[in-house]
Coordinates of C-alpha atoms and ligand atoms in Angstrom, one line a residue:
M7 CA -30.9 45.1 -83.4
T8 CA -29.8 48.3 -81.7
S9 CA -26.2 47.0 -80.8
S10 CA -24.5 47.2 -84.2
S11 CA -26.2 50.4 -85.2
V12 CA -24.3 52.3 -82.8
T13 CA -21.1 51.5 -84.9
R14 CA -22.8 53.2 -88.1
P15 CA -22.0 57.0 -88.2
G16 CA -24.7 59.3 -88.9
V17 CA -27.6 56.6 -88.3
E18 CA -29.7 56.8 -85.0
P19 CA -29.5 53.6 -83.0
G20 CA -32.2 51.5 -83.3
R21 CA -33.7 52.4 -86.8
S22 CA -32.8 49.7 -88.9
S23 CA -33.9 45.9 -88.6
S24 CA -31.4 43.2 -88.3
A25 CA -32.4 41.9 -91.5
I26 CA -30.3 44.2 -93.5
T27 CA -26.7 43.7 -92.7
T28 CA -24.3 46.1 -92.1
A29 CA -22.3 45.1 -94.9
A30 CA -25.2 45.3 -97.4
W31 CA -25.9 48.8 -96.3
D32 CA -22.0 49.8 -97.0
A33 CA -22.2 47.8 -100.3
A34 CA -25.3 50.1 -101.3
V35 CA -23.8 53.3 -100.4
A36 CA -20.5 52.3 -102.1
A37 CA -22.0 51.2 -105.1
I38 CA -24.1 54.6 -105.5
R39 CA -20.8 56.6 -104.5
A40 CA -18.9 54.7 -107.2
V41 CA -20.9 56.3 -110.0
P42 CA -20.4 59.7 -111.4
L43 CA -22.6 62.3 -110.9
D44 CA -23.7 62.9 -114.5
A45 CA -23.9 59.0 -115.3
E46 CA -27.5 57.6 -116.2
V47 CA -28.9 56.1 -113.2
Q48 CA -32.2 54.2 -113.6
L49 CA -34.8 53.7 -111.1
I50 CA -37.3 51.0 -111.4
C51 CA -40.6 50.1 -109.2
H52 CA -43.1 47.2 -109.7
V53 CA -46.0 47.2 -112.3
N54 CA -49.1 48.8 -111.9
P55 CA -47.3 50.7 -109.0
D56 CA -48.9 51.8 -105.8
G57 CA -47.9 54.6 -103.4
D58 CA -45.1 52.6 -101.9
A59 CA -43.7 51.8 -105.2
L60 CA -43.6 55.4 -106.6
G61 CA -43.2 57.2 -103.4
S62 CA -40.2 55.1 -102.2
M63 CA -38.7 55.7 -105.7
L64 CA -39.5 59.1 -106.4
G65 CA -38.5 60.2 -102.8
F66 CA -35.2 58.2 -103.2
A67 CA -34.6 60.0 -106.7
L68 CA -35.0 63.3 -105.0
G69 CA -32.4 62.3 -102.6
L70 CA -30.1 61.5 -105.3
R71 CA -30.7 64.7 -107.1
R72 CA -29.8 66.8 -104.0
L73 CA -26.4 64.7 -103.9
G74 CA -26.1 66.2 -107.5
F75 CA -26.9 63.3 -109.7
T76 CA -28.2 64.7 -113.0
G77 CA -28.8 61.5 -115.1
L78 CA -31.6 60.2 -113.3
R79 CA -34.7 58.6 -114.6
A80 CA -37.6 56.6 -113.1
T81 CA -39.9 54.0 -114.6
F82 CA -41.9 50.9 -114.4
P83 CA -43.1 48.3 -116.5
G84 CA -46.0 48.0 -118.9
D85 CA -48.7 51.3 -119.8
F86 CA -47.1 54.5 -118.8
D87 CA -50.1 55.1 -116.6
V88 CA -49.3 56.5 -113.6
P89 CA -52.3 56.4 -111.2
E90 CA -54.2 60.0 -110.9
P91 CA -53.4 60.6 -106.8
Y92 CA -49.6 59.9 -107.7
R93 CA -49.2 62.5 -110.8
A94 CA -48.5 65.4 -108.9
L95 CA -45.8 63.8 -106.5
P96 CA -42.6 65.8 -106.2
G97 CA -40.2 64.2 -108.5
A98 CA -42.9 62.9 -110.9
E99 CA -41.0 64.9 -113.7
L100 CA -38.5 62.2 -113.5
L101 CA -40.9 59.3 -114.6
V102 CA -40.4 58.2 -118.1
P103 CA -42.2 55.3 -120.0
E104 CA -40.4 52.0 -120.1
P105 CA -39.0 52.4 -123.4
Q106 CA -36.8 55.2 -122.1
A107 CA -35.4 52.7 -119.6
Y108 CA -33.0 50.8 -122.0
G109 CA -30.7 53.4 -122.3
K110 CA -26.8 53.3 -120.8
P111 CA -27.5 53.2 -117.0
Q112 CA -24.5 52.8 -114.7
L113 CA -26.4 51.9 -111.9
I114 CA -30.3 50.5 -111.5
L115 CA -32.0 51.0 -108.3
I116 CA -35.1 48.7 -107.8
F117 CA -37.9 49.7 -105.1
D118 CA -40.9 47.7 -103.8
V119 CA -40.1 44.6 -106.2
A120 CA -40.4 41.0 -104.7
G121 CA -39.5 39.1 -107.7
E122 CA -38.8 39.4 -111.5
S123 CA -42.2 38.7 -112.5
R124 CA -42.9 42.4 -111.0
L125 CA -40.6 43.9 -113.6
G126 CA -42.2 42.7 -116.8
A127 CA -39.4 43.2 -119.8
L128 CA -37.1 45.4 -117.4
A129 CA -36.0 42.4 -115.5
G130 CA -33.8 42.0 -118.8
L131 CA -31.7 44.8 -117.3
L132 CA -30.5 42.5 -114.4
D133 CA -28.8 40.2 -116.9
A134 CA -26.9 43.3 -118.6
G135 CA -23.9 43.5 -116.2
I136 CA -25.2 46.7 -114.6
P137 CA -24.9 46.9 -110.8
A138 CA -28.6 46.6 -109.4
I139 CA -29.4 47.7 -105.8
V140 CA -32.9 46.2 -104.7
L141 CA -34.9 47.9 -101.6
D142 CA -37.7 46.0 -100.8
H143 CA -39.8 44.6 -97.9
H144 CA -41.6 41.5 -99.0
A145 CA -40.8 38.3 -97.4
S146 CA -41.2 36.5 -100.6
N147 CA -38.6 38.4 -102.1
T148 CA -36.4 36.2 -104.4
G149 CA -33.2 37.8 -103.7
L150 CA -32.9 39.4 -107.1
G151 CA -30.1 42.2 -107.8
D152 CA -26.6 42.6 -106.7
V153 CA -27.1 44.4 -103.3
T154 CA -30.4 43.2 -101.7
L155 CA -32.0 45.3 -99.0
V156 CA -35.0 43.8 -98.0
D157 CA -36.2 44.1 -94.7
P158 CA -39.5 42.0 -94.0
A159 CA -40.1 43.6 -90.8
A160 CA -40.2 47.2 -92.6
V161 CA -44.0 48.1 -93.1
A162 CA -43.1 49.7 -96.3
T163 CA -40.0 49.9 -98.7
S164 CA -40.2 53.9 -98.0
V165 CA -38.4 52.8 -94.5
V166 CA -35.6 51.1 -96.3
A167 CA -35.2 54.1 -98.6
D168 CA -35.3 56.6 -95.7
E169 CA -32.5 54.5 -93.9
L170 CA -30.5 54.2 -97.1
L171 CA -30.8 58.2 -97.4
T172 CA -29.5 58.8 -94.2
R173 CA -26.7 56.7 -94.8
L174 CA -25.8 58.8 -97.8
G175 CA -25.8 61.9 -95.7
V176 CA -29.0 63.2 -97.7
E177 CA -31.2 65.4 -95.3
L178 CA -34.9 65.3 -95.7
D179 CA -36.7 68.3 -97.1
A180 CA -40.3 68.4 -97.8
E181 CA -40.2 66.9 -101.2
I182 CA -38.6 63.8 -100.3
A183 CA -40.7 63.7 -97.3
E184 CA -44.0 63.8 -98.9
C185 CA -42.8 60.9 -101.4
L186 CA -41.8 59.0 -98.3
Y187 CA -44.7 59.6 -96.4
V188 CA -47.2 58.7 -99.3
A189 CA -45.3 55.3 -99.2
L190 CA -45.8 55.0 -95.6
A191 CA -49.5 55.7 -95.4
T192 CA -50.2 53.4 -98.3
D193 CA -48.8 50.4 -97.1
T194 CA -49.7 50.8 -93.6
G195 CA -53.5 51.6 -94.6
S196 CA -53.1 55.0 -93.0
F197 CA -51.0 53.7 -90.0
K198 CA -53.7 51.1 -89.4
F199 CA -51.1 48.3 -90.0
V200 CA -48.3 49.6 -87.7
R201 CA -46.0 47.3 -86.2
S202 CA -43.6 49.5 -84.4
P203 CA -42.9 52.8 -82.9
S204 CA -40.3 53.5 -85.6
V205 CA -43.2 53.9 -87.7
H206 CA -44.4 56.8 -86.5
E207 CA -41.2 58.0 -85.3
L208 CA -40.2 58.0 -89.2
A209 CA -43.7 59.9 -89.7
A210 CA -42.7 62.4 -87.2
R211 CA -39.6 63.0 -88.7
L212 CA -41.3 63.3 -92.0
I213 CA -43.9 65.5 -91.0
A214 CA -41.3 67.8 -89.3
T215 CA -40.2 68.9 -92.5
G216 CA -43.5 70.9 -93.1
I217 CA -45.7 68.6 -95.1
S218 CA -49.4 68.2 -94.5
P219 CA -50.9 64.7 -93.7
G220 CA -54.2 65.7 -93.9
D221 CA -54.2 67.3 -97.5
I222 CA -51.9 64.3 -98.6
A223 CA -54.4 61.8 -97.2
R224 CA -57.3 63.6 -98.9
R225 CA -55.7 63.8 -102.2
I226 CA -54.4 60.0 -102.2
F227 CA -57.1 58.1 -100.2
D228 CA -60.4 60.3 -100.1
T229 CA -60.6 61.5 -103.5
R230 CA -61.8 59.7 -106.6
P231 CA -64.0 60.2 -109.7
F232 CA -67.7 59.8 -109.3
G233 CA -67.4 56.7 -112.2
A234 CA -65.4 55.2 -109.7
M235 CA -67.6 55.3 -106.9
K236 CA -70.4 54.1 -108.8
L237 CA -68.0 51.1 -110.3
A238 CA -67.5 50.4 -106.4
G239 CA -71.0 50.1 -105.9
E240 CA -71.4 47.6 -108.6
V241 CA -68.1 45.6 -107.7
L242 CA -69.1 45.3 -104.0
G243 CA -72.8 44.7 -104.6
R244 CA -71.7 41.3 -106.4
A245 CA -69.2 40.1 -103.5
I246 CA -69.7 36.6 -102.4
L247 CA -69.4 35.1 -99.0
D248 CA -68.3 31.5 -98.6
P249 CA -68.3 30.8 -94.7
A250 CA -67.1 27.3 -95.3
A251 CA -63.9 28.5 -96.8
A252 CA -60.4 28.7 -95.0
G253 CA -61.4 25.6 -92.6
G254 CA -64.5 27.6 -91.5
R255 CA -62.6 30.9 -90.9
G256 CA -64.5 32.3 -93.9
M257 CA -63.7 34.0 -97.5
V258 CA -65.4 36.8 -99.0
W259 CA -64.4 37.7 -102.7
T260 CA -65.4 39.7 -105.7
Y261 CA -64.3 40.7 -109.1
A262 CA -64.1 43.5 -111.7
T263 CA -63.6 43.4 -115.4
T264 CA -62.1 45.6 -118.0
A265 CA -66.1 45.9 -119.2
D266 CA -66.7 47.3 -115.9
L267 CA -64.0 49.7 -116.1
E268 CA -64.9 50.7 -119.7
R269 CA -68.6 51.0 -118.6
H270 CA -67.7 53.7 -115.8
H271 CA -64.8 55.3 -117.9
Q272 CA -62.1 54.5 -115.1
R273 CA -58.6 53.4 -115.0
P274 CA -57.5 50.2 -113.5
Y275 CA -56.0 51.6 -110.5
V276 CA -59.4 52.7 -109.0
L277 CA -59.9 48.9 -108.2
D278 CA -57.1 48.6 -106.2
S279 CA -58.9 50.3 -103.0
L280 CA -61.6 48.1 -103.4
I281 CA -59.7 45.5 -101.0
D282 CA -60.3 47.4 -98.0
P283 CA -64.0 47.4 -97.9
V284 CA -64.0 43.9 -98.8
R285 CA -61.3 43.0 -96.1
G286 CA -63.7 44.8 -93.3
V287 CA -66.3 42.0 -93.7
A288 CA -66.7 40.7 -90.2
E289 CA -67.8 36.8 -91.2
A290 CA -64.5 36.5 -93.3
D291 CA -60.9 36.1 -92.3
V292 CA -59.7 36.0 -95.9
A293 CA -60.7 38.7 -98.7
V294 CA -60.3 38.4 -102.3
V295 CA -60.4 40.8 -105.4
V296 CA -60.1 39.5 -108.6
K297 CA -59.4 42.4 -111.1
E298 CA -59.0 41.8 -115.1
L299 CA -56.2 43.3 -116.3
T300 CA -56.7 42.1 -120.0
A301 CA -59.0 39.7 -121.5
G302 CA -58.9 36.6 -119.2
E303 CA -55.6 37.7 -117.3
W304 CA -56.3 39.0 -113.8
S305 CA -54.6 40.4 -110.9
V306 CA -55.7 38.9 -107.5
S307 CA -55.6 40.7 -104.2
L308 CA -55.4 38.7 -101.1
R309 CA -55.9 39.6 -97.5
S310 CA -56.2 37.9 -94.2
K311 CA -56.8 38.8 -90.8
G312 CA -54.4 36.3 -89.5
G313 CA -56.0 32.8 -89.8
V314 CA -54.3 32.3 -93.2
D315 CA -50.6 33.0 -94.5
V316 CA -51.8 34.4 -97.9
S317 CA -48.2 35.1 -98.9
A318 CA -47.8 31.2 -99.2
V319 CA -50.9 31.3 -101.3
A320 CA -49.9 33.7 -103.4
V321 CA -46.3 32.2 -103.9
A322 CA -47.9 28.9 -104.8
L323 CA -49.8 30.6 -107.6
G324 CA -46.8 32.6 -108.7
G325 CA -47.1 35.7 -106.9
G326 CA -46.1 37.0 -103.8
G327 CA -46.5 39.4 -100.7
H328 CA -47.0 39.5 -97.0
R329 CA -48.5 37.0 -94.8
L330 CA -51.6 39.1 -94.4
A331 CA -51.4 41.2 -97.9
A332 CA -50.4 39.4 -101.0
G333 CA -51.1 39.0 -104.7
F334 CA -50.4 36.9 -108.0
T335 CA -51.5 37.1 -111.5
A336 CA -54.0 34.4 -112.5
Y337 CA -56.1 33.0 -115.9
G338 CA -59.2 32.0 -116.8
T339 CA -62.6 32.8 -115.4
P340 CA -63.0 34.6 -111.7
D341 CA -64.7 31.3 -110.5
D342 CA -61.3 29.6 -112.0
V343 CA -59.3 31.9 -110.0
I344 CA -61.3 31.3 -106.7
A345 CA -61.1 27.3 -107.5
Q346 CA -57.5 27.9 -107.5
I347 CA -57.4 29.6 -104.6
V348 CA -59.8 27.7 -102.0
P349 CA -57.5 24.5 -101.6
L350 CA -54.7 26.6 -100.8
L351 CA -56.3 28.4 -98.1
E352 CA -56.9 25.0 -96.4
A353 CA -53.1 24.1 -96.7
N354 CA -51.9 27.5 -95.5
L355 CA -54.1 28.0 -92.2
S356 CA -52.1 30.0 -89.5
Ligands
AMP6 P1 -52.2 44.2 -103.8 O1 -53.2 43.2 -103.5 O2 -51.7 44.6 -105.2 O3 -52.1 45.5 -102.7 O4 -50.9 43.7 -103.3 C1 -50.7 43.2 -101.9 C2 -49.2 42.8 -101.8 O5 -48.9 41.8 -102.4 C3 -48.1 43.8 -102.3 O6 -46.8 43.7 -101.3 C4 -47.6 43.4 -103.4 O7 -46.4 43.8 -103.7 C5 -47.7 42.0 -103.7 N1 -48.4 41.4 -104.8 C6 -49.5 41.6 -105.7 N2 -49.4 41.2 -106.8 C7 -48.3 40.3 -107.0 C8 -47.6 39.9 -107.9 N3 -48.3 39.5 -108.9 N4 -46.4 38.9 -107.4 C9 -45.7 39.2 -106.4 N5 -46.2 39.8 -105.5 C10 -47.5 40.9 -105.8
MN7 MN1 -46.2 47.8 -103.8
MN8 MN1 -44.6 48.1 -100.5

């Protein structure tokens, strides 16, 4: 882990995981340096973007802007509906709706995307002969793109983004740091799921730029519309505990429909944080929230406390993620979705 890093100029020893080879880092740096500063550069993150997707993408975009790139655009597939907490992120002015991504980019950078299904129609850009660099941390990453910087040991894609910025000679400033911090805090559950001291070392470097973690946390995690709180009360109130599921380890699940959202005048992103109180249920190892995207189409969030490999469950159902946090898209009724999941929990006990 540390031995090869001493040979890399400009990079602190011990920061990067061995999962990404020196050749891959060098290829990414070379691909970026090969592009003229006034060329169109398209940054993309996953559908229904979260804090890591938007934070790592915009933080990296701001780093490229510091290097002098002038043709930067950032986007994500589907409705151009940036979750309210992320609208004020530095660099948000670089965000454009998906249709504007189909210009003539000379380079594509993809963030926090485990597979083509998370890119929607934008996946077509991967077949257009444009060099594509992928920064990600999903163990289930399918290897999309031309240069793949995928580190399953990284807690967030922003860890990979930070290292690539360092290798490009970009110094952190408060704007870049705010984006990367939001990404890091989001994917670590506000630093609850940290696996290595290097996460806090990165956080320390980000905070040293002058950003305010308390203000950021309040804005991103602790502020919600009144209607979202009322909606959460209903969705959590209908949760079901199945103690026999997952070989007796237990599963707790609930669902939210588009009608629920409409009744409370809320946007879909407000449902994404509901997995956290559900996964806190002591009697269950596995937590599931089934969220309706459009009539009969559901986005499913899976969490485990360690008794089940939910990434394997999600992959079996066409999705992806991490061992303890994963997701997939499903069809039918919430009961149909749960009926698909239950036998796979038994098959993926860990
Ligand atoms: P979420 O439950 O949406 O917070 O997602 C948990 C983890 O699973 C994240 O790392 C997501 O990137 C991943 N994930 C969620 N939905 C999908 C999907 N449909 N396909 C692949 N990965 C997904
Ligand atoms: Mn994500
Ligand atoms: Mn992520």
